[in-house]
Coordinates of C-alpha atoms in Angstrom, one line a residue:
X8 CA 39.2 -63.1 -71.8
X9 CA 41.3 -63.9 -74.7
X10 CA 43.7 -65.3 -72.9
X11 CA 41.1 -67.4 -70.6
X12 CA 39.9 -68.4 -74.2
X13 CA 43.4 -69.7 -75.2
X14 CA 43.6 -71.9 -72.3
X15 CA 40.4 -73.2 -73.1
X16 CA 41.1 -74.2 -76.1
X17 CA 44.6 -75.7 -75.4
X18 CA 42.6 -78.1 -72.7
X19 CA 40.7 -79.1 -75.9
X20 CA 43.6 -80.1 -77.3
X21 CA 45.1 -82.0 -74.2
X22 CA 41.8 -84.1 -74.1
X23 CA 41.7 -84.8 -77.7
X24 CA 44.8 -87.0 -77.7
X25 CA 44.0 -88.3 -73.7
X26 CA 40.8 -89.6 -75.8
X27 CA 42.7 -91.1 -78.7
X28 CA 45.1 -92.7 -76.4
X29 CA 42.7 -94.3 -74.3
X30 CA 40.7 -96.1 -76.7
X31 CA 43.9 -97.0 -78.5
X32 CA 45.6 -98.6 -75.4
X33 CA 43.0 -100.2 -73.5
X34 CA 42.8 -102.6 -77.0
X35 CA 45.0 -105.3 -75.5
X36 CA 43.1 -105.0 -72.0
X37 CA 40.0 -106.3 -72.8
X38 CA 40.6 -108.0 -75.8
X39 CA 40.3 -111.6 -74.5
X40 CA 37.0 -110.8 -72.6
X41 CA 35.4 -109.1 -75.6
X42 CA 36.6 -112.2 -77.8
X43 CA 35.0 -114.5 -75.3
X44 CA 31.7 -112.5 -75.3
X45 CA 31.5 -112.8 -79.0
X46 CA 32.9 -116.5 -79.0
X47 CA 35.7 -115.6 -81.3
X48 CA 39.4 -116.2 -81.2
X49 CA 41.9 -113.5 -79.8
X50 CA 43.7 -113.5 -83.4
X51 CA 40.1 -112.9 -85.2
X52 CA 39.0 -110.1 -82.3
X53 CA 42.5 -108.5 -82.9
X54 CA 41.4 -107.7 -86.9
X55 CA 37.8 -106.2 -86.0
X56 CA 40.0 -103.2 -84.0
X57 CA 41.2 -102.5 -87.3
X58 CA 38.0 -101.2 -87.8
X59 CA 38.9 -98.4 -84.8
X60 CA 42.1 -97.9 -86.8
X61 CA 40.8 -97.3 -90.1
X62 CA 38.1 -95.0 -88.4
X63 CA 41.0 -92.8 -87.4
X64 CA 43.0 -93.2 -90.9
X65 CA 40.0 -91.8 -92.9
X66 CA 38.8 -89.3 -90.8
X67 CA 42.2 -87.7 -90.4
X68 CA 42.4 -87.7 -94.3
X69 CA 38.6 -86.5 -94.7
X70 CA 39.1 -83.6 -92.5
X71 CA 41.7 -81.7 -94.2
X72 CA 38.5 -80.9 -96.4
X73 CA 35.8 -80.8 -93.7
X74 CA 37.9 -78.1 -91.6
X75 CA 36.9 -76.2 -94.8
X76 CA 33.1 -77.1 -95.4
X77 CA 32.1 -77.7 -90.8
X78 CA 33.5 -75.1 -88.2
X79 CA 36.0 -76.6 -85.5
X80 CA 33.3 -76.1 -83.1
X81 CA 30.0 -77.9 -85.2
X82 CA 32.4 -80.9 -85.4
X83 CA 33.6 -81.4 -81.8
X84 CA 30.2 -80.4 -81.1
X85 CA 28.8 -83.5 -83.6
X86 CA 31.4 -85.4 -82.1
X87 CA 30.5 -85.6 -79.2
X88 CA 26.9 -86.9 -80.2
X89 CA 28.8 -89.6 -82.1
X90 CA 30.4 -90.5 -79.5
X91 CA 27.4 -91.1 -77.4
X92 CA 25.3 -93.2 -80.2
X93 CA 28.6 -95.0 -80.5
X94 CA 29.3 -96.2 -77.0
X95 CA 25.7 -96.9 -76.2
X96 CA 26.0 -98.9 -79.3
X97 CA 28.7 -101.0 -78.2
X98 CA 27.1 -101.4 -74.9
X99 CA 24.0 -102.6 -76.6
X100 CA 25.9 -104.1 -79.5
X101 CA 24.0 -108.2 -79.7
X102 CA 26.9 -108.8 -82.5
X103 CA 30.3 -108.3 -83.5
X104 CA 28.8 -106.6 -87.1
X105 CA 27.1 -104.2 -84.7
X106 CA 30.3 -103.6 -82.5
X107 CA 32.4 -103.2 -85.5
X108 CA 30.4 -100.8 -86.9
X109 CA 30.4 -98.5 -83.7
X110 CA 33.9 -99.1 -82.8
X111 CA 34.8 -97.4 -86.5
X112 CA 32.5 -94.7 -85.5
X113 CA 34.5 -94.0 -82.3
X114 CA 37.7 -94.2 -84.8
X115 CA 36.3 -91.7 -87.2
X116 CA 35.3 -89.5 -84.5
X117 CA 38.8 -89.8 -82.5
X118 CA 40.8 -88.7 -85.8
X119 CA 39.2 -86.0 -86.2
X120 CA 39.2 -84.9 -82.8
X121 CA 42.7 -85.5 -82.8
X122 CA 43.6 -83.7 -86.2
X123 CA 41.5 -81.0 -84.6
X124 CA 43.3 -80.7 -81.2
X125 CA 46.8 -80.9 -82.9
X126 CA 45.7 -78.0 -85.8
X127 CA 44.3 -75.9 -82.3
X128 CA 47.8 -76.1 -80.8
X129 CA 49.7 -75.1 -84.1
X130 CA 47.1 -72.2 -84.6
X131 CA 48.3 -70.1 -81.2
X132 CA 51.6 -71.0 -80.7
X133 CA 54.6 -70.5 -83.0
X134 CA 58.3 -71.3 -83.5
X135 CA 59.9 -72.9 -80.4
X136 CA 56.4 -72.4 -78.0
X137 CA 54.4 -74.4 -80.8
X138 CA 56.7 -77.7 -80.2
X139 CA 56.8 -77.0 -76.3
X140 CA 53.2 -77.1 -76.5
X141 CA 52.2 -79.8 -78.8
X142 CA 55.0 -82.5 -76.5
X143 CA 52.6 -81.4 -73.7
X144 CA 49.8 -82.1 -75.8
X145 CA 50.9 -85.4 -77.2
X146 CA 51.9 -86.9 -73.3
X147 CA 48.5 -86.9 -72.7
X148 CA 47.9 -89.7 -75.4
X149 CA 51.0 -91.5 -72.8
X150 CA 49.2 -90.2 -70.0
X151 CA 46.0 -92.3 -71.3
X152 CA 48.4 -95.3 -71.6
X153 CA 49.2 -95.6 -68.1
X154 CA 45.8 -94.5 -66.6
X155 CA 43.4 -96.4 -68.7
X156 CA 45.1 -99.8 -68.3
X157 CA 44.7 -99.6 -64.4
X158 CA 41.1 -97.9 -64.6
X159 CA 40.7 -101.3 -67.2
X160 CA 42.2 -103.7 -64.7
X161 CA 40.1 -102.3 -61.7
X162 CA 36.8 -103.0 -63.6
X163 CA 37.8 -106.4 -64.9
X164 CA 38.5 -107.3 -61.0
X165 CA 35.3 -106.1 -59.8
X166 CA 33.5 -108.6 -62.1
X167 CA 32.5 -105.2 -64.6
X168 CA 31.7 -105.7 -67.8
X169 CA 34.2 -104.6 -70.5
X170 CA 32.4 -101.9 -71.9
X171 CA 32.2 -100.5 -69.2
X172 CA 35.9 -98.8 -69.5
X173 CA 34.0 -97.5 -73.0
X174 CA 31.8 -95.6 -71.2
X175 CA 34.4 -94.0 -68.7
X176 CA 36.9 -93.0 -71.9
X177 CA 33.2 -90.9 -73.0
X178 CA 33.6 -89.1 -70.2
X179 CA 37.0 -87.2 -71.5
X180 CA 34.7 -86.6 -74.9
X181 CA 32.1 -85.0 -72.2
X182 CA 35.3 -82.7 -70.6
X183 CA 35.9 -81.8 -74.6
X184 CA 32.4 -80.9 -75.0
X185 CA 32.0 -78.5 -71.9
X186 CA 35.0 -76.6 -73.0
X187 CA 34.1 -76.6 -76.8
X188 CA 30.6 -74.7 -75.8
X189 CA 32.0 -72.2 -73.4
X190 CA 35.2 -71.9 -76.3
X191 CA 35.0 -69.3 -78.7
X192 CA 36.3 -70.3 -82.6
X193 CA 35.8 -67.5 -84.7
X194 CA 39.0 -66.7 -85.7
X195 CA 40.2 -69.8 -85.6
X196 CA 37.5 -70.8 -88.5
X197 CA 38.2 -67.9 -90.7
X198 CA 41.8 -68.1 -91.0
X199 CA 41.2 -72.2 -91.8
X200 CA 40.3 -71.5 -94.8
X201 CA 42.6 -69.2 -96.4
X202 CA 46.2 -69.8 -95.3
X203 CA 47.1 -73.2 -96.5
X204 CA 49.2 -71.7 -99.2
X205 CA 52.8 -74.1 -99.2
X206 CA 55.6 -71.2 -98.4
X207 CA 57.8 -72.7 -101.4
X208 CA 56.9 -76.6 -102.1
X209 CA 59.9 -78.3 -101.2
X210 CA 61.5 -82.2 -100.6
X211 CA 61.3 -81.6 -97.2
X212 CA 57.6 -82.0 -97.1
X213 CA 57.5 -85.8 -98.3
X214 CA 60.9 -86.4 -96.6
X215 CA 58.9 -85.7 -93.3
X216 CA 56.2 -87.1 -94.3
X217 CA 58.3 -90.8 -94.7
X218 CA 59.8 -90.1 -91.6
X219 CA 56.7 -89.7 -89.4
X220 CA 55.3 -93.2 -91.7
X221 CA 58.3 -94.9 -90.8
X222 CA 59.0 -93.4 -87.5
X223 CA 55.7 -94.4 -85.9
X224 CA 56.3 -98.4 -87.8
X225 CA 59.1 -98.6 -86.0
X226 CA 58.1 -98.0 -82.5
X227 CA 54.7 -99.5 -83.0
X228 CA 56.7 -102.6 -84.8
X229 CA 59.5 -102.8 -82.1
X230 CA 57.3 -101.8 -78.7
X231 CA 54.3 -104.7 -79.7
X232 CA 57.1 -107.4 -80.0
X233 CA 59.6 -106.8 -76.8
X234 CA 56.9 -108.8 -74.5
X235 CA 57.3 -111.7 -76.9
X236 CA 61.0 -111.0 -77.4
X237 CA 61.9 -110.7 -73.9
X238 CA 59.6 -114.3 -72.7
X239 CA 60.8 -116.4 -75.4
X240 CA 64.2 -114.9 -76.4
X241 CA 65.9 -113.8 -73.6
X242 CA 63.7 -116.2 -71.3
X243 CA 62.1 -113.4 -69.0
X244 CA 59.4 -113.9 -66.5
X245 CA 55.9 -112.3 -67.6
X246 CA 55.7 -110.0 -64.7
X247 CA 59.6 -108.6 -65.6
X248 CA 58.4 -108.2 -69.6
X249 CA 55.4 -106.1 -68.3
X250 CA 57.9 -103.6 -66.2
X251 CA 59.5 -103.4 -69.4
X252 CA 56.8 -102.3 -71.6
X253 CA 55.3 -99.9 -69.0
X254 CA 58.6 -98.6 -67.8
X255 CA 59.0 -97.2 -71.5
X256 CA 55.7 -95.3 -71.8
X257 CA 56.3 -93.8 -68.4
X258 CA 59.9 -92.9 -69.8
X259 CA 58.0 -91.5 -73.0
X260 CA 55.8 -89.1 -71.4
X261 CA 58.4 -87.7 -68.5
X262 CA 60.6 -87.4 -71.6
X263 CA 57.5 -85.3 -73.7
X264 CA 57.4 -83.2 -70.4
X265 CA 61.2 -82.2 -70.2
X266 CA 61.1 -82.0 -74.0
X267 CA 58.6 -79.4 -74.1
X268 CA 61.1 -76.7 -71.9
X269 CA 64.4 -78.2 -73.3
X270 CA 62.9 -77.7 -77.0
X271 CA 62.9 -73.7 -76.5
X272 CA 66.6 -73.7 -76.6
X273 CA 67.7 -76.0 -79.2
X274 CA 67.6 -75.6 -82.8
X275 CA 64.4 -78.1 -84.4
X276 CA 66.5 -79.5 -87.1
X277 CA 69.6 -80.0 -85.0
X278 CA 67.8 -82.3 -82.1
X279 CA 66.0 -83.8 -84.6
X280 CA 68.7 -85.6 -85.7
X281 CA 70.2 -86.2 -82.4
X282 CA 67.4 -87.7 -81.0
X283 CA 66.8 -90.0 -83.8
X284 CA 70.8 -90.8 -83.9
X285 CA 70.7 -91.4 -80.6
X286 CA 67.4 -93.5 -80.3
X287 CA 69.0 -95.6 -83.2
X288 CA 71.9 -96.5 -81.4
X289 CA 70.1 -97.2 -77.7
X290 CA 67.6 -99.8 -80.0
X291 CA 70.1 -101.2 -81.2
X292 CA 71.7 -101.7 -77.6
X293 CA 68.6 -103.3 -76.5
X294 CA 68.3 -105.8 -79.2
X295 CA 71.8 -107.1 -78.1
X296 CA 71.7 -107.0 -74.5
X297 CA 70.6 -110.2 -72.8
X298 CA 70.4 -109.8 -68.8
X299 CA 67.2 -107.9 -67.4
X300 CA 68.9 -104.4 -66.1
X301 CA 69.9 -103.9 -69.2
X302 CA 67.5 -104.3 -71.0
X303 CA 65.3 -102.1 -68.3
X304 CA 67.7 -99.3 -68.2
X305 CA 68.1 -99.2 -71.8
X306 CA 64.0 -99.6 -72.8
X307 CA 64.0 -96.3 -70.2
X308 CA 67.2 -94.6 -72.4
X309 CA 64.9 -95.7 -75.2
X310 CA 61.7 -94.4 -73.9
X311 CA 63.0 -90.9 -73.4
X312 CA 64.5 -90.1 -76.1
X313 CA 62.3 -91.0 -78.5
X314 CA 59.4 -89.1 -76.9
X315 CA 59.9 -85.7 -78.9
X316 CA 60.5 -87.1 -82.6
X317 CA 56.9 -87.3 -83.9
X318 CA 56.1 -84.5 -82.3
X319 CA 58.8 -82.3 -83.7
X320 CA 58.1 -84.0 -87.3
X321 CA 55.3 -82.1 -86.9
X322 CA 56.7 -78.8 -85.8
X323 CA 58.6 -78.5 -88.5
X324 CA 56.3 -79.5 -90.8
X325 CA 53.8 -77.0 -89.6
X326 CA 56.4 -74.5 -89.5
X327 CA 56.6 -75.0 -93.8
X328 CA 53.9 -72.5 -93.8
X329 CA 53.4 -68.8 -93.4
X330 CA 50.4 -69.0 -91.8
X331 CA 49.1 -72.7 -89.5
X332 CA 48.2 -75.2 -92.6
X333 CA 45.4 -77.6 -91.0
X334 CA 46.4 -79.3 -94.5
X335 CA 49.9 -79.8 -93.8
X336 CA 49.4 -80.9 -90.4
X337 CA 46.7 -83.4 -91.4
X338 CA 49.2 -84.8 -94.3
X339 CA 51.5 -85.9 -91.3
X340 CA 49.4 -87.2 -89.0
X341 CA 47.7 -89.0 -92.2
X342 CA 51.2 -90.8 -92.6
X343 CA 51.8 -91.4 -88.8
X344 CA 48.2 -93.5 -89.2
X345 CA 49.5 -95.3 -92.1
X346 CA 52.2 -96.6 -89.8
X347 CA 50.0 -97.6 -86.9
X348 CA 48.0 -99.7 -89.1
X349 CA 51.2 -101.5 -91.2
X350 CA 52.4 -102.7 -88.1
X351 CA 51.1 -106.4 -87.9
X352 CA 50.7 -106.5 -91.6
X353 CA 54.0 -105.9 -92.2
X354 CA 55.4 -107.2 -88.9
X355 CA 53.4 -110.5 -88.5
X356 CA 55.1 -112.2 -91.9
X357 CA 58.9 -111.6 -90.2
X358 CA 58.0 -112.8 -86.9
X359 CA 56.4 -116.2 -89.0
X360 CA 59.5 -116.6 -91.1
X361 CA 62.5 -115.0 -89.6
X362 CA 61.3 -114.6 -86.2
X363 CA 61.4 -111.8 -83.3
X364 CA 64.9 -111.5 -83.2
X365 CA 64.5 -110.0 -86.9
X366 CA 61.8 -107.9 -86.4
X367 CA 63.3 -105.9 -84.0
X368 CA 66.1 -105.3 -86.1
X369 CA 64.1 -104.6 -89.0
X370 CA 62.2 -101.9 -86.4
X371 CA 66.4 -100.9 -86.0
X372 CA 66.5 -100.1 -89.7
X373 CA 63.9 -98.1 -89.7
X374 CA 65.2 -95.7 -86.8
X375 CA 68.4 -95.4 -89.1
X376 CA 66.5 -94.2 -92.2
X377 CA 64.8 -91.8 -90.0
X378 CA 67.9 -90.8 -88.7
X379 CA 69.4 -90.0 -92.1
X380 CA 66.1 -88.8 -93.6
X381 CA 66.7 -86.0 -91.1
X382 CA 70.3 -85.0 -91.7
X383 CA 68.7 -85.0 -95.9
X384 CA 66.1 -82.1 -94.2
X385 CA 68.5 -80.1 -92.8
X386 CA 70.8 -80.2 -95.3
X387 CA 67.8 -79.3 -97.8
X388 CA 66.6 -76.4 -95.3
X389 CA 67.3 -73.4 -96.8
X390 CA 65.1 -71.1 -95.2
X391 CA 64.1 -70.1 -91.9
X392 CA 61.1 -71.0 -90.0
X393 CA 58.2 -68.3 -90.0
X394 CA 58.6 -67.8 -86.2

């Protein structure tokens, strides 16, 4: 039974971040029809699904008190109720105010399902097992990316509504909810509340911290502006930029799948900083390569080897602790968000002034600083993981 239970609850975690990726990917889908059914601009629809990033911003940072106040279980369990009043809101929404309103709601409830599903997986695995488990965990977020878009595509060709593919991304909240109710948490909940004691406070902490803020700005930064890059710069058709987008999140999540056995054999700290190295230098092959294969086989390189790093900035921040610190874990996550929502603020202003060419670069940079922030952590490590 307990180990029934474990599986259980690991499926919760797989479906958390399948339901975060979803309504995080099918943004660019359906913007233009949602603009049109509002009769706004694409540039003015784009800032109302900031709303659906600040949802998850908050609720990621409000939860590393909640765990302590609402069991895991009463939260999915209010989640999922959310999630209904939400999307039947947005089906029903008569306004953008309205749709706004619900699409934070969905935001709110995805961060904390999220925060939730990644705390789950930290909680019953350790040492190498616990970053095996959580690259499974975070390919379904990729997994989302290259399902959604189709299921997205398929309804917009059948002359279906767009929030329609709202109510189909409910149905993995539905899948959460099953399991949560036939899921026991007591342990879980106890041990929440007690253990969130910092082994010995350390640099290493912020330093990964920064690293998952500035790891998650560069992808986001560098990823949104290779379809733009690659039409105007390097003078690619459409159909040939859109291989290359998809062709590195299918690269990403095959990677997250041979990550999660290759991890159990390599030191944390030591692949770390290869992949990050490593990642550095293919980004900076892409910026300078100019025919198509090249580009393509490098975005792949790219894709792969990048898969594992926010993942294992997690692992080893979750391993600073004696005991699973939903704290910790929400602190890094917290940061990842941060990034995810600088990207076109910070982004936007070097694409109007120095152009793509520099924001790519500038997305280059910051894979170097993560690169040497992780040679400062295990320099700094001094002792050994709580395994």
């Amino acid at each position: 039974m307990k180990h029934i239970n474990q599986i259980k609850l690991t499926w919760i975690s797989f479906f958390s971040y399948a339901f975060t990726g979803a309504l995080i990917v099918i943004t660019g889908m359906i913007m233009g029809d949602i603009a049109n059914y509002f009769r706004l601009s694409v540039s003015e629809m784009s800032n109302i699904f900031t709303f659906l990033n600040a949802g998850i911003l908050i609720s990621i940072f409000l939860n590393s008190w909640l765990i302590d106040i609402i069991s895991i279980k009463k939260q999915l369990i209010f989640g999922f109720l959310f999630s209904i009043v939400a999307i039947l809101g947005i089906v029903l929404s008569s306004n953008i105010l309205l749709f706004s309103i619900n699409i934070f709601i969905l935001g709110l409830v995805s961060g904390i399902t999220m925060s939730i599903g990644t705390f789950i997986i930290t909680y019953l695995y350790s040492g190498e097992k616990r970053g095996s488990q959580l690259l499974l965990t975070d390919s379904f977020f990729s997994m989302s990316g290259m399902i959604f878009p189709i299921i997205s595509a398929y309804l917009l060709e059948k002359k279906f509504l767009w929030y329609w593919i709202y109510v189909f991304i409910g149905i993995i909240y539905f899948f959460i909810f099953v399991l949560t109710i036939k899921s026991q948490f007591p342990i879980l909940e106890k041990k929440t509340k007690n253990n969130d004691e910092i082994k010995q406070f350390n640099i290493n902490i912020i330093l990964l911290s920064i690293s998952a803020l500035l790891y998650i700005l560069g992808q986001l930064s560098f990823i949104s502006w290779v379809p733009q890059y690659a039409t105007e710069v390097i003078k690619i058709n459409i159909k040939k930029t859109g291989t290359l987008v998809s062709s590195f999140w299918m690269a990403y999540m095959i990677g997250m799948w041979c990550f999660s056995f290759m991890i159990k054999f390599f030191n944390l700290e030591r692949i770390f900083i290869f992949l990050t190295g490593i990642s550095s230098i293919l980004m900076y092959c892409f910026i300078y390569s100019k025919s198509y294969l090249a580009l393509k086989y490098t975005i792949i390189t790219l894709g792969f080897f990048s898969s594992a790093i926010y993942t294992i900035i997690i692992t080893i921040a979750s391993l600073e602790t004696k005991k699973p610190s939903a704290k910790l874990i929400n602190l890094i996550l917290f940061f990842g968000t941060i990034g995810t929502l600088l990207t076109f603020v910070i982004t936007s202003p070097i694409v109007a002034k120095k152009g793509l060419y520099a924001t790519l670069i500038f997305s280059n940079i910051l894979y170097i600083i993560v690169f040497f922030l992780s040679c400062i952590i295990f320099n700094n490590k001094k002792n050994k993981y709580y395994l």
